[in-house]
Amino acid sequence: MLAALIVVKSFNSGRPASVHTSLTSIMTAAATALDIIIMAAGKGTRMKSRIPKVLQKLAGRPLLQHVVAEAQSLHPRRVVVVTGHCADEVEAACAAFTLPQTTPLEMQFVRQEPQLGTGHAVQQAVPKLPDDDGVVVVLSGDVPLTEASTVAELVKACGGDQLALLTVRVSDPTGYGRIVRDANGVVQRIVEHKDASDEQRASIKEIYSGIMAAPAKRLKAWLSQLNNDNAQREYYLTDVVAMAVADGVAVVGHCITDALQVAGVNSPLQLAELERAHQLRQAAALMEQGVRLADPARFDLRDDVRGVLAELSCSTDVEIDVGCIFTGRVTLGEGARIGAYCHISNAEIAAGAVIHPFSHIDGGGDAAGVSVGEGSLIGPFARLRPGARLGREVHIGNFVEVKNSSLADGAKANHLAYLGDASVGERVNYGAGSITANYDGVNKHRTVIEADVHVGSNCVLVAPITIGAGGTVGGGSTLTKSTDAQALTVSRGKQVSIANWKRPVKR
Ligand code: UD1
Ligand code: CA
């Protein structure tokens, strides 16, 4: 019987794909055309990095890619990304992002040079938007974990003719824009931290997230009236709030309780804190579905370095010990056990397999570049590289490396060995220290080891070569020619003993 698969993907903050259905219905209810502006021109000085802040990674994925994916899942007409600092680099990265293929995305770039503030950034983008009754959502490239459903709710709150601000109450609002409400709780304006009075700084805990939804036509008119008459000499997007109030446009403060969704990244510490919080949520989602993590605080699921999106699918009774890192797409079968400190990337591990501690399994850019068969035992300290295909009950022991090789059911390589470009038959026993010499300095060649072969210790099999079924290779042999089935092959100097050998003595 097949156990149900538990999948944790890390799009939309680890929520399963089902949120998309409800999202679509919210968006259809709004019935207004949606365009999205993503501000990504800032330098991110406090990161103290050569890499632009919006390309710093959270869960292996550039911050901006999280935001673009969130925008994509809202089905906008178009997304306009505002670039400035390292614009070439940011735009090139953006064009190469791996995104879910379910929804097409029309993305455009505008450049903001110099960067004169968030209002100025949005001013550069609005000429790219159609002149109609659509809604514009403004997102920040450095706020990666907002759920698309939250933004969809904000669009609904906007309703096409109001200004909707995403807000949150925090205990320490230092640095953020404060939501100023009147005695009746009606939003009047946003005051930036640096422009706020001591009284406002101390008393207002509701802050602006940096995310708003506005009627496009109104927003364009307000933007044209911005000035930089403030503490930072910047054009603040947040000044449009007071303009809306003056124009009699209702301003909705849509206050959420989940501060993680609006947390921005400004420093390495904030990035690390957000990473841990995000990982803890992914871990919790897995555990809720029965996966047993020894410690949810010591679990990581990330995109792989080549951009394969993170997705961990677990069957029932999977156990994962502390410190494991999963990257790209990984599948774990029923009862699979992963020992401490393993790194597993783009691999399928079948039911009942045990991966002992400190093993490194890397399927390369391929979503299932390594497969481990049912009941196999891997490690500790094993290394499986792209193209390793292991059957059932295969044993791979410590310091054994397998690359682009298949091992049929019951094959064993238990100690200190290399198998590259090899086909290994059923029940083969591959001795300690043996290697396939697969590379002649120019080309790679295959080694075929047929079923039931026993390769002794410390052998070199110089490819191309075939070791016939049931054959035995004597320890220490270097073989350059194929061998017959059932034969014993030895290729090394004959052992010689000289009786009563006298060692030289020191003079
Ligand atoms: C902004 C808000 C503040 C809010 C906070 C939430 C303004 C004036 N203030 O402040 O109310 O509480 O976000 O995180 O909007 N950017 C550009 N061009 C620029 C300046 C910024 O593209 O000229 C981009 C940045 O790359 C970043 C985003 O806009 O992605 C936010 O800019 P940042 O300088 O971090 O704004 P905050 O001071 O945090
Ligand atoms: Ca910020």
Coordinates of C-alpha atoms and ligand atoms in Angstrom, one line a residue:
M1 CA 0.0 0.0 0.0
L2 CA 1.3 3.4 -0.9
A3 CA 1.5 5.9 1.9
A4 CA 0.3 9.4 1.3
L5 CA 3.0 11.9 0.3
I6 CA 3.7 14.9 2.5
V7 CA 5.1 17.8 0.5
V8 CA 6.7 21.0 1.8
K9 CA 7.5 23.4 -0.9
S10 CA 9.0 26.7 0.0
F11 CA 7.0 28.9 -2.3
N12 CA 4.5 31.2 -0.4
S13 CA 6.3 30.5 2.8
G14 CA 5.9 26.8 2.8
R15 CA 2.2 26.7 2.3
P16 CA 1.0 23.8 0.2
A17 CA -0.2 24.4 -3.3
S18 CA -3.8 24.5 -2.2
V19 CA -3.6 28.2 -1.2
H20 CA -3.5 29.0 -4.9
T21 CA -7.1 27.9 -5.3
S22 CA -8.4 30.3 -2.6
L23 CA -6.1 33.0 -4.0
T24 CA -7.6 32.8 -7.4
S25 CA -11.1 33.1 -6.0
I26 CA -10.1 36.2 -3.9
M27 CA -8.5 37.8 -7.0
T28 CA -11.5 37.1 -9.2
A29 CA -13.8 38.6 -6.5
A30 CA -11.8 41.8 -6.7
A31 CA -12.5 41.8 -10.5
T32 CA -10.1 44.7 -11.1
A33 CA -6.9 44.5 -13.2
L34 CA -3.8 44.2 -11.1
D35 CA -0.3 45.5 -11.7
I36 CA 2.6 45.1 -9.3
I37 CA 5.6 47.3 -8.7
I38 CA 8.6 45.8 -6.9
M39 CA 11.1 48.3 -5.5
A40 CA 14.6 46.9 -5.8
A41 CA 16.9 49.9 -6.4
G42 CA 18.3 50.5 -2.9
K43 CA 21.8 49.7 -2.0
G44 CA 21.4 47.9 1.2
T45 CA 24.4 49.6 2.8
R46 CA 24.0 47.8 6.1
M47 CA 24.5 44.4 4.5
K48 CA 28.2 45.5 3.9
S49 CA 28.3 43.2 0.9
R50 CA 29.3 43.5 -2.7
I51 CA 26.2 41.6 -3.6
P52 CA 23.1 43.8 -4.0
K53 CA 20.8 43.3 -1.0
V54 CA 17.8 42.0 -3.1
L55 CA 20.1 39.2 -4.4
Q56 CA 21.1 38.0 -1.0
K57 CA 19.6 34.6 -0.3
L58 CA 17.0 33.3 2.0
A59 CA 16.5 29.5 1.9
G60 CA 18.9 29.4 -1.0
R61 CA 16.7 31.8 -3.0
P62 CA 17.4 35.5 -3.7
L63 CA 15.2 37.8 -1.7
L64 CA 13.9 39.4 -4.9
Q65 CA 13.0 35.9 -6.3
H66 CA 10.7 35.3 -3.3
V67 CA 9.0 38.6 -4.0
V68 CA 8.7 38.0 -7.8
A69 CA 7.2 34.5 -7.1
E70 CA 4.7 36.0 -4.7
A71 CA 3.8 38.6 -7.3
Q72 CA 3.5 35.9 -10.0
S73 CA 1.0 33.9 -7.9
L74 CA -1.3 36.9 -7.8
H75 CA -1.8 36.7 -11.5
P76 CA -1.0 40.4 -12.3
R77 CA -1.2 41.9 -15.7
R78 CA 2.4 42.9 -15.3
V79 CA 5.2 43.2 -12.8
V80 CA 7.5 46.2 -13.0
V81 CA 10.8 45.9 -11.1
V82 CA 12.5 49.1 -10.2
T83 CA 16.3 48.6 -10.3
G84 CA 19.1 51.1 -9.6
H85 CA 22.0 49.9 -7.5
C86 CA 23.8 47.2 -9.5
A87 CA 20.9 47.4 -12.0
D88 CA 22.6 45.2 -14.6
E89 CA 23.3 42.4 -12.1
V90 CA 19.8 42.6 -10.6
E91 CA 18.1 42.5 -13.9
A92 CA 20.2 39.6 -15.2
A93 CA 19.5 37.6 -12.1
C94 CA 15.8 38.4 -12.3
A95 CA 15.6 37.2 -15.9
A96 CA 17.2 33.9 -14.8
F97 CA 15.0 33.2 -11.8
T98 CA 13.4 29.7 -11.8
L99 CA 9.7 30.3 -11.3
P100 CA 6.7 28.0 -11.1
Q101 CA 5.5 27.5 -14.7
T102 CA 1.9 27.4 -13.7
T103 CA 1.3 31.1 -14.4
P104 CA 2.9 33.2 -17.1
L105 CA 4.6 36.4 -16.0
E106 CA 5.1 39.6 -17.9
M107 CA 8.0 41.4 -16.2
Q108 CA 9.5 44.7 -17.1
F109 CA 12.4 46.8 -15.6
V110 CA 12.7 50.5 -15.0
R111 CA 15.8 52.1 -13.7
Q112 CA 15.9 54.6 -10.9
E113 CA 19.1 56.6 -10.9
P114 CA 19.9 58.2 -8.6
Q115 CA 17.8 56.6 -5.8
L116 CA 15.8 59.5 -4.3
G117 CA 13.4 57.5 -2.1
T118 CA 10.5 55.0 -2.3
G119 CA 8.1 57.6 -3.8
H120 CA 10.7 58.4 -6.5
A121 CA 11.1 54.7 -7.2
V122 CA 7.4 54.2 -7.8
Q123 CA 7.3 57.4 -9.9
Q124 CA 9.7 55.7 -12.3
A125 CA 7.5 52.7 -12.6
V126 CA 4.0 54.2 -13.2
P127 CA 4.6 55.3 -16.8
K128 CA 4.9 51.5 -17.6
L129 CA 1.4 50.9 -16.2
P130 CA -1.8 51.1 -18.3
D131 CA -3.9 54.2 -17.8
D132 CA -7.0 52.6 -16.6
D133 CA -9.0 51.8 -13.5
G134 CA -6.6 49.1 -12.3
V135 CA -5.1 48.5 -8.9
V136 CA -1.4 48.9 -8.2
V137 CA 0.3 46.8 -5.5
V138 CA 3.7 48.1 -4.3
L139 CA 6.1 45.5 -2.9
S140 CA 9.6 45.8 -1.5
G141 CA 12.4 43.5 -2.9
D142 CA 13.8 43.1 0.6
V143 CA 10.6 41.8 2.2
P144 CA 10.6 38.1 1.2
L145 CA 8.1 36.2 3.3
T146 CA 4.8 37.9 2.6
E147 CA 2.2 35.3 1.7
A148 CA 0.4 35.9 -1.6
S149 CA -2.9 35.3 0.2
T150 CA -2.2 38.3 2.5
V151 CA -1.5 40.6 -0.5
A152 CA -4.7 39.3 -2.1
E153 CA -6.6 40.3 1.0
L154 CA -5.0 43.7 0.7
V155 CA -6.2 44.1 -2.9
K156 CA -9.7 43.1 -1.7
A157 CA -9.5 45.8 1.0
C158 CA -8.5 48.3 -1.7
G159 CA -11.5 47.3 -3.7
G160 CA -10.4 49.5 -6.6
D161 CA -11.1 52.8 -5.0
Q162 CA -9.5 52.9 -1.6
L163 CA -5.9 53.0 -0.4
A164 CA -5.0 49.9 1.5
L165 CA -1.9 49.7 3.7
L166 CA -0.5 46.5 5.1
T167 CA 0.4 47.1 8.7
V168 CA 1.4 45.2 11.8
R169 CA 1.8 46.0 15.5
V170 CA 5.3 45.4 16.9
S171 CA 6.8 45.9 20.3
D172 CA 9.9 47.7 18.9
P173 CA 8.9 49.9 16.0
T174 CA 12.3 51.6 15.7
G175 CA 13.1 52.6 12.1
Y176 CA 9.7 52.0 10.7
G177 CA 7.0 54.3 9.4
R178 CA 4.2 54.8 12.0
I179 CA 0.5 54.6 11.2
V180 CA -1.1 57.8 12.6
R181 CA -4.8 57.3 13.3
D182 CA -7.3 59.9 14.7
A183 CA -9.3 59.5 17.8
N184 CA -11.8 57.3 15.9
G185 CA -9.1 55.0 14.6
V186 CA -9.2 56.4 11.1
V187 CA -5.8 56.4 9.3
Q188 CA -4.6 60.0 8.8
R189 CA -1.0 59.5 7.5
I190 CA 2.3 57.7 7.9
V191 CA 5.1 59.4 9.7
E192 CA 8.6 58.0 9.1
H193 CA 10.7 57.2 12.2
K194 CA 13.2 60.0 11.4
D195 CA 10.4 62.6 11.1
A196 CA 8.3 61.4 14.1
S197 CA 8.0 63.3 17.3
D198 CA 9.2 61.7 20.5
E199 CA 5.6 61.2 21.5
Q200 CA 4.8 59.4 18.2
R201 CA 7.9 57.3 18.4
A202 CA 7.0 56.2 22.0
S203 CA 3.3 55.6 21.6
I204 CA 2.6 54.2 18.1
K205 CA 3.3 50.5 17.7
E206 CA 1.4 50.0 14.5
I207 CA 3.9 50.3 11.6
Y208 CA 3.7 50.3 7.8
S209 CA 5.0 47.2 6.2
G210 CA 6.1 48.9 2.9
I211 CA 3.3 47.1 1.1
M212 CA 0.2 49.0 -0.3
A213 CA -2.6 48.5 -2.8
A214 CA -3.9 51.7 -4.5
P215 CA -6.1 52.7 -7.4
A216 CA -3.7 53.3 -10.3
K217 CA -5.1 56.7 -11.5
R218 CA -5.2 58.1 -8.0
L219 CA -1.7 56.9 -7.2
K220 CA -0.3 58.6 -10.3
A221 CA -1.8 61.9 -9.3
W222 CA -0.5 61.7 -5.8
L223 CA 3.0 60.8 -6.9
S224 CA 3.2 63.9 -9.1
Q225 CA 2.7 66.0 -5.9
L226 CA 5.4 64.4 -3.8
N227 CA 8.2 66.6 -2.3
N228 CA 11.3 65.8 -0.4
D229 CA 10.7 68.2 2.4
N230 CA 11.6 65.8 5.3
A231 CA 14.4 64.6 7.5
Q232 CA 16.0 62.4 4.8
R233 CA 15.5 64.7 1.8
E234 CA 13.8 61.8 0.1
Y235 CA 10.6 61.4 -1.9
Y236 CA 8.5 59.2 0.5
L237 CA 5.9 56.9 -1.0
T238 CA 4.3 57.0 2.4
D239 CA 3.3 60.7 1.9
V240 CA 0.5 59.5 -0.5
V241 CA -1.5 58.5 2.6
A242 CA -2.1 62.1 3.7
M243 CA -2.9 63.0 0.1
A244 CA -5.5 60.3 -0.1
V245 CA -7.1 61.6 3.2
A246 CA -7.1 65.2 1.8
D247 CA -8.8 63.9 -1.4
G248 CA -11.5 62.1 0.6
V249 CA -10.2 58.7 -0.4
A250 CA -10.7 56.1 2.4
V251 CA -7.5 54.7 3.7
V252 CA -7.7 51.1 5.1
G253 CA -5.0 49.9 7.5
H254 CA -5.1 46.2 7.0
C255 CA -3.3 45.0 10.2
I256 CA -2.0 41.5 10.3
T257 CA -0.6 39.7 13.4
D258 CA 2.1 37.7 11.7
A259 CA 5.2 40.0 11.8
L260 CA 7.3 37.5 9.9
Q261 CA 5.3 38.2 6.7
V262 CA 6.4 41.9 6.7
A263 CA 9.9 41.6 8.1
G264 CA 12.4 43.3 5.9
V265 CA 16.1 42.4 5.6
N266 CA 18.6 45.2 6.3
S267 CA 21.5 43.5 8.0
P268 CA 23.2 40.1 8.1
L269 CA 21.7 39.5 11.5
Q270 CA 18.1 40.2 10.3
L271 CA 18.7 37.9 7.3
A272 CA 19.8 35.1 9.6
E273 CA 16.9 35.6 12.0
L274 CA 14.5 35.5 9.1
E275 CA 16.1 32.4 7.7
R276 CA 15.7 30.6 11.0
A277 CA 12.1 31.7 11.4
H278 CA 11.3 30.6 7.9
Q279 CA 13.1 27.2 8.4
L280 CA 11.2 26.7 11.7
R281 CA 7.9 27.1 9.8
Q282 CA 8.9 24.7 7.1
A283 CA 9.9 22.2 9.8
A284 CA 6.7 22.7 11.7
A285 CA 4.7 22.1 8.5
L286 CA 6.5 18.8 8.0
M287 CA 6.1 17.7 11.6
E288 CA 2.4 18.6 11.5
Q289 CA 2.1 15.9 8.8
G290 CA 3.9 13.3 10.8
V291 CA 7.6 13.7 9.7
R292 CA 9.7 13.2 12.8
L293 CA 12.5 15.8 13.0
A294 CA 14.8 15.2 16.0
D295 CA 15.0 19.0 16.3
P296 CA 12.9 21.4 14.2
A297 CA 15.4 24.2 15.0
R298 CA 18.2 22.2 13.3
F299 CA 16.6 21.6 9.9
D300 CA 17.1 23.3 6.6
L301 CA 15.3 23.1 3.3
R302 CA 16.6 25.4 0.5
D303 CA 16.7 25.8 -3.2
D304 CA 19.8 24.2 -4.6
V305 CA 22.7 26.4 -5.9
R306 CA 21.6 25.8 -9.5
G307 CA 18.1 27.2 -8.8
V308 CA 16.1 23.9 -8.4
L309 CA 13.2 25.0 -6.2
A310 CA 13.1 23.5 -2.7
E311 CA 10.6 20.7 -2.3
L312 CA 10.8 17.9 0.2
S313 CA 8.2 15.1 -0.2
C314 CA 8.0 12.7 2.7
S315 CA 6.0 9.5 3.0
T316 CA 4.9 8.2 6.4
D317 CA 7.3 7.4 9.3
V318 CA 10.2 9.4 8.0
E319 CA 12.8 10.3 10.6
I320 CA 15.3 13.0 10.2
D321 CA 18.1 13.6 12.7
V322 CA 19.6 17.0 13.6
G323 CA 21.6 19.2 11.3
C324 CA 20.4 17.9 7.9
I325 CA 20.2 20.2 4.9
F326 CA 17.9 19.4 2.0
T327 CA 18.3 21.3 -1.2
G328 CA 16.4 21.2 -4.5
R329 CA 13.8 18.4 -4.9
V330 CA 14.1 15.5 -2.5
T331 CA 11.8 12.6 -2.0
L332 CA 11.9 10.3 1.1
G333 CA 10.0 7.0 1.1
E334 CA 8.1 5.4 3.9
G335 CA 10.2 4.8 7.0
A336 CA 13.4 6.3 5.5
R337 CA 15.8 7.5 8.1
I338 CA 18.3 10.3 7.7
G339 CA 21.2 10.4 10.2
A340 CA 22.7 13.6 11.6
Y341 CA 24.4 16.1 9.5
C342 CA 23.6 14.8 6.0
H343 CA 23.3 17.1 3.0
I344 CA 20.9 15.7 0.5
S345 CA 20.2 17.5 -2.8
N346 CA 17.9 16.4 -5.7
A347 CA 17.5 12.8 -4.8
E348 CA 15.0 10.1 -4.4
I349 CA 15.5 7.9 -1.3
A350 CA 13.2 4.9 -1.3
A351 CA 11.3 3.3 1.5
G352 CA 13.2 1.8 4.4
A353 CA 16.6 3.3 3.3
V354 CA 18.9 4.5 6.0
I355 CA 21.3 7.3 5.4
H356 CA 23.9 7.3 8.2
P357 CA 25.4 10.5 9.5
F358 CA 27.6 12.9 7.5
S359 CA 26.7 11.6 4.1
H360 CA 26.6 13.9 1.1
I361 CA 24.1 13.0 -1.6
D362 CA 24.0 15.4 -4.6
G363 CA 21.9 14.7 -7.7
G364 CA 23.3 17.8 -9.5
G365 CA 20.8 20.1 -11.3
D366 CA 18.5 17.2 -12.2
A367 CA 15.5 16.9 -9.9
A368 CA 16.2 13.2 -9.3
G369 CA 19.8 13.0 -10.1
V370 CA 20.5 10.3 -7.5
S371 CA 18.2 7.4 -6.5
V372 CA 18.6 5.1 -3.6
G373 CA 16.6 1.9 -3.6
E374 CA 14.5 0.4 -0.9
G375 CA 16.3 -0.8 2.2
S376 CA 19.7 0.5 1.1
L377 CA 22.2 1.5 3.7
I378 CA 24.4 4.5 3.0
G379 CA 27.3 6.0 5.0
P380 CA 28.4 7.2 7.4
F381 CA 30.6 9.5 5.4
A382 CA 29.4 8.4 2.0
R383 CA 29.3 10.5 -1.1
L384 CA 26.8 9.9 -3.9
R385 CA 27.2 12.2 -6.9
P386 CA 25.0 12.9 -10.0
G387 CA 23.9 9.8 -11.8
A388 CA 24.3 7.4 -8.8
R389 CA 21.5 4.8 -9.2
L390 CA 21.2 2.3 -6.4
G391 CA 18.9 -0.7 -6.4
R392 CA 17.4 -2.4 -3.4
E393 CA 19.4 -3.3 -0.3
V394 CA 22.6 -1.7 -1.7
H395 CA 25.3 -1.0 0.9
I396 CA 27.6 2.0 0.5
G397 CA 29.9 2.5 3.4
N398 CA 32.3 5.1 4.7
F399 CA 34.4 7.1 2.3
V400 CA 32.9 5.5 -0.7
E401 CA 32.2 7.8 -3.7
V402 CA 29.7 6.8 -6.4
K403 CA 29.3 8.9 -9.6
N404 CA 27.3 8.2 -12.7
S405 CA 27.1 4.6 -11.8
S406 CA 24.3 2.0 -11.3
L407 CA 24.5 -0.6 -8.6
A408 CA 22.0 -3.4 -8.9
D409 CA 20.1 -5.0 -6.0
G410 CA 22.2 -6.3 -3.1
A411 CA 25.5 -4.8 -4.4
K412 CA 28.0 -3.7 -1.7
A413 CA 30.9 -1.3 -1.6
N414 CA 31.6 -0.9 2.1
H415 CA 34.9 0.9 2.5
L416 CA 37.1 3.6 0.9
A417 CA 36.2 3.1 -2.7
Y418 CA 35.4 4.9 -6.0
L419 CA 32.9 3.8 -8.6
G420 CA 32.7 6.2 -11.5
D421 CA 30.9 5.5 -14.9
A422 CA 30.3 1.9 -13.8
S423 CA 27.5 -0.6 -14.1
V424 CA 27.6 -2.9 -11.2
G425 CA 25.5 -6.1 -11.2
E426 CA 23.5 -7.8 -8.5
R427 CA 25.2 -9.0 -5.3
V428 CA 28.6 -7.7 -6.4
N429 CA 31.0 -7.2 -3.5
Y430 CA 33.4 -4.4 -4.3
G431 CA 36.5 -4.4 -2.0
A432 CA 38.0 -1.8 0.2
G433 CA 40.2 0.8 -1.6
S434 CA 39.2 -0.4 -5.1
I435 CA 38.7 2.2 -7.8
T436 CA 37.4 2.4 -11.4
A437 CA 40.0 4.3 -13.4
N438 CA 37.4 5.9 -15.6
Y439 CA 39.4 8.8 -17.1
D440 CA 42.3 8.5 -19.4
G441 CA 43.1 12.2 -19.2
V442 CA 40.9 13.0 -22.2
N443 CA 37.8 10.7 -22.3
K444 CA 35.8 8.9 -19.7
H445 CA 35.1 5.2 -20.2
R446 CA 32.7 2.7 -18.6
T447 CA 33.4 -0.2 -16.3
V448 CA 31.0 -3.1 -16.3
I449 CA 31.1 -5.4 -13.3
E450 CA 28.6 -8.3 -13.9
A451 CA 26.5 -10.0 -11.3
D452 CA 28.1 -11.9 -8.3
V453 CA 31.6 -10.6 -9.0
H454 CA 33.9 -10.3 -6.0
V455 CA 36.5 -7.5 -6.4
G456 CA 39.2 -7.8 -3.7
S457 CA 40.8 -4.9 -1.9
N458 CA 42.8 -2.2 -3.5
C459 CA 42.1 -3.1 -7.1
V460 CA 42.3 -0.7 -10.1
L461 CA 39.9 -1.5 -12.9
V462 CA 41.2 0.5 -15.9
A463 CA 38.2 1.3 -18.1
P464 CA 36.8 0.4 -20.6
I465 CA 36.7 -3.1 -19.1
T466 CA 34.1 -5.8 -18.2
I467 CA 34.5 -8.2 -15.3
G468 CA 32.6 -11.3 -16.3
A469 CA 29.7 -12.6 -14.1
G470 CA 30.7 -14.6 -11.0
G471 CA 34.4 -13.7 -11.4
T472 CA 36.9 -12.9 -8.7
V473 CA 39.6 -10.3 -8.8
G474 CA 42.5 -10.8 -6.5
G475 CA 43.3 -8.0 -4.1
G476 CA 45.9 -5.5 -5.3
S477 CA 45.3 -6.2 -9.0
T478 CA 45.4 -3.6 -11.7
L479 CA 43.3 -4.9 -14.6
T480 CA 43.5 -3.5 -18.1
K481 CA 41.7 -6.3 -19.9
S482 CA 38.2 -7.7 -19.6
T483 CA 37.9 -11.1 -17.7
D484 CA 35.8 -14.2 -18.3
A485 CA 32.8 -15.2 -16.3
Q486 CA 33.6 -17.3 -13.2
A487 CA 37.4 -16.8 -13.6
L488 CA 39.8 -15.7 -10.9
T489 CA 42.0 -13.0 -12.2
V490 CA 45.1 -11.8 -10.4
S491 CA 47.6 -9.3 -11.8
R492 CA 50.4 -8.4 -9.5
G493 CA 53.9 -9.6 -8.8
K494 CA 54.0 -13.1 -7.4
Q495 CA 54.8 -13.2 -3.7
V496 CA 58.4 -14.1 -2.9
S497 CA 59.9 -14.9 0.4
I498 CA 63.6 -15.0 1.1
A499 CA 64.4 -17.1 4.1
N500 CA 66.4 -15.8 7.1
W501 CA 66.7 -12.3 5.6
K502 CA 69.2 -10.2 7.5
R503 CA 68.3 -6.5 7.7
P504 CA 71.2 -4.0 7.1
V505 CA 72.7 -2.7 10.3
K506 CA 73.6 0.9 11.0
R507 CA 77.3 1.7 10.5
Ligands
UD1_1 C1 10.1 52.0 4.1 C2 8.9 52.9 4.5 C3 8.5 52.7 5.9 C4 8.2 51.3 6.2 C5 9.4 50.4 5.8 C6 9.0 48.9 6.0 C7 9.1 54.8 3.0 C8 9.5 56.2 2.9 N1 9.2 54.2 4.2 O1 11.2 52.5 4.9 O2 7.4 53.5 6.2 O3 8.0 51.1 7.6 O4 9.7 50.6 4.4 O5 10.1 48.1 5.7 O6 8.6 54.2 2.0 N2 14.1 51.6 -2.7 C9 14.2 51.9 -4.0 N3 14.6 53.2 -4.3 C10 14.9 54.1 -3.4 C11 14.7 53.8 -2.0 C12 14.3 52.5 -1.7 O7 14.0 51.1 -4.9 O8 15.2 55.3 -3.7 C13 13.7 50.2 -2.3 C14 14.7 49.5 -1.5 O9 15.6 48.7 -2.4 C15 13.8 48.5 -0.7 C16 12.5 49.3 -0.5 O10 12.5 50.3 -1.5 O11 13.6 47.3 -1.4 C17 12.4 50.0 0.9 O12 13.4 50.9 1.0 P1 14.1 51.2 2.4 O13 15.1 52.2 2.2 O14 14.5 49.9 3.0 O15 12.9 51.9 3.2 P2 12.7 52.0 4.7 O16 13.5 53.1 5.2 O17 12.9 50.7 5.3
CA2 CA 13.8 48.5 4.6

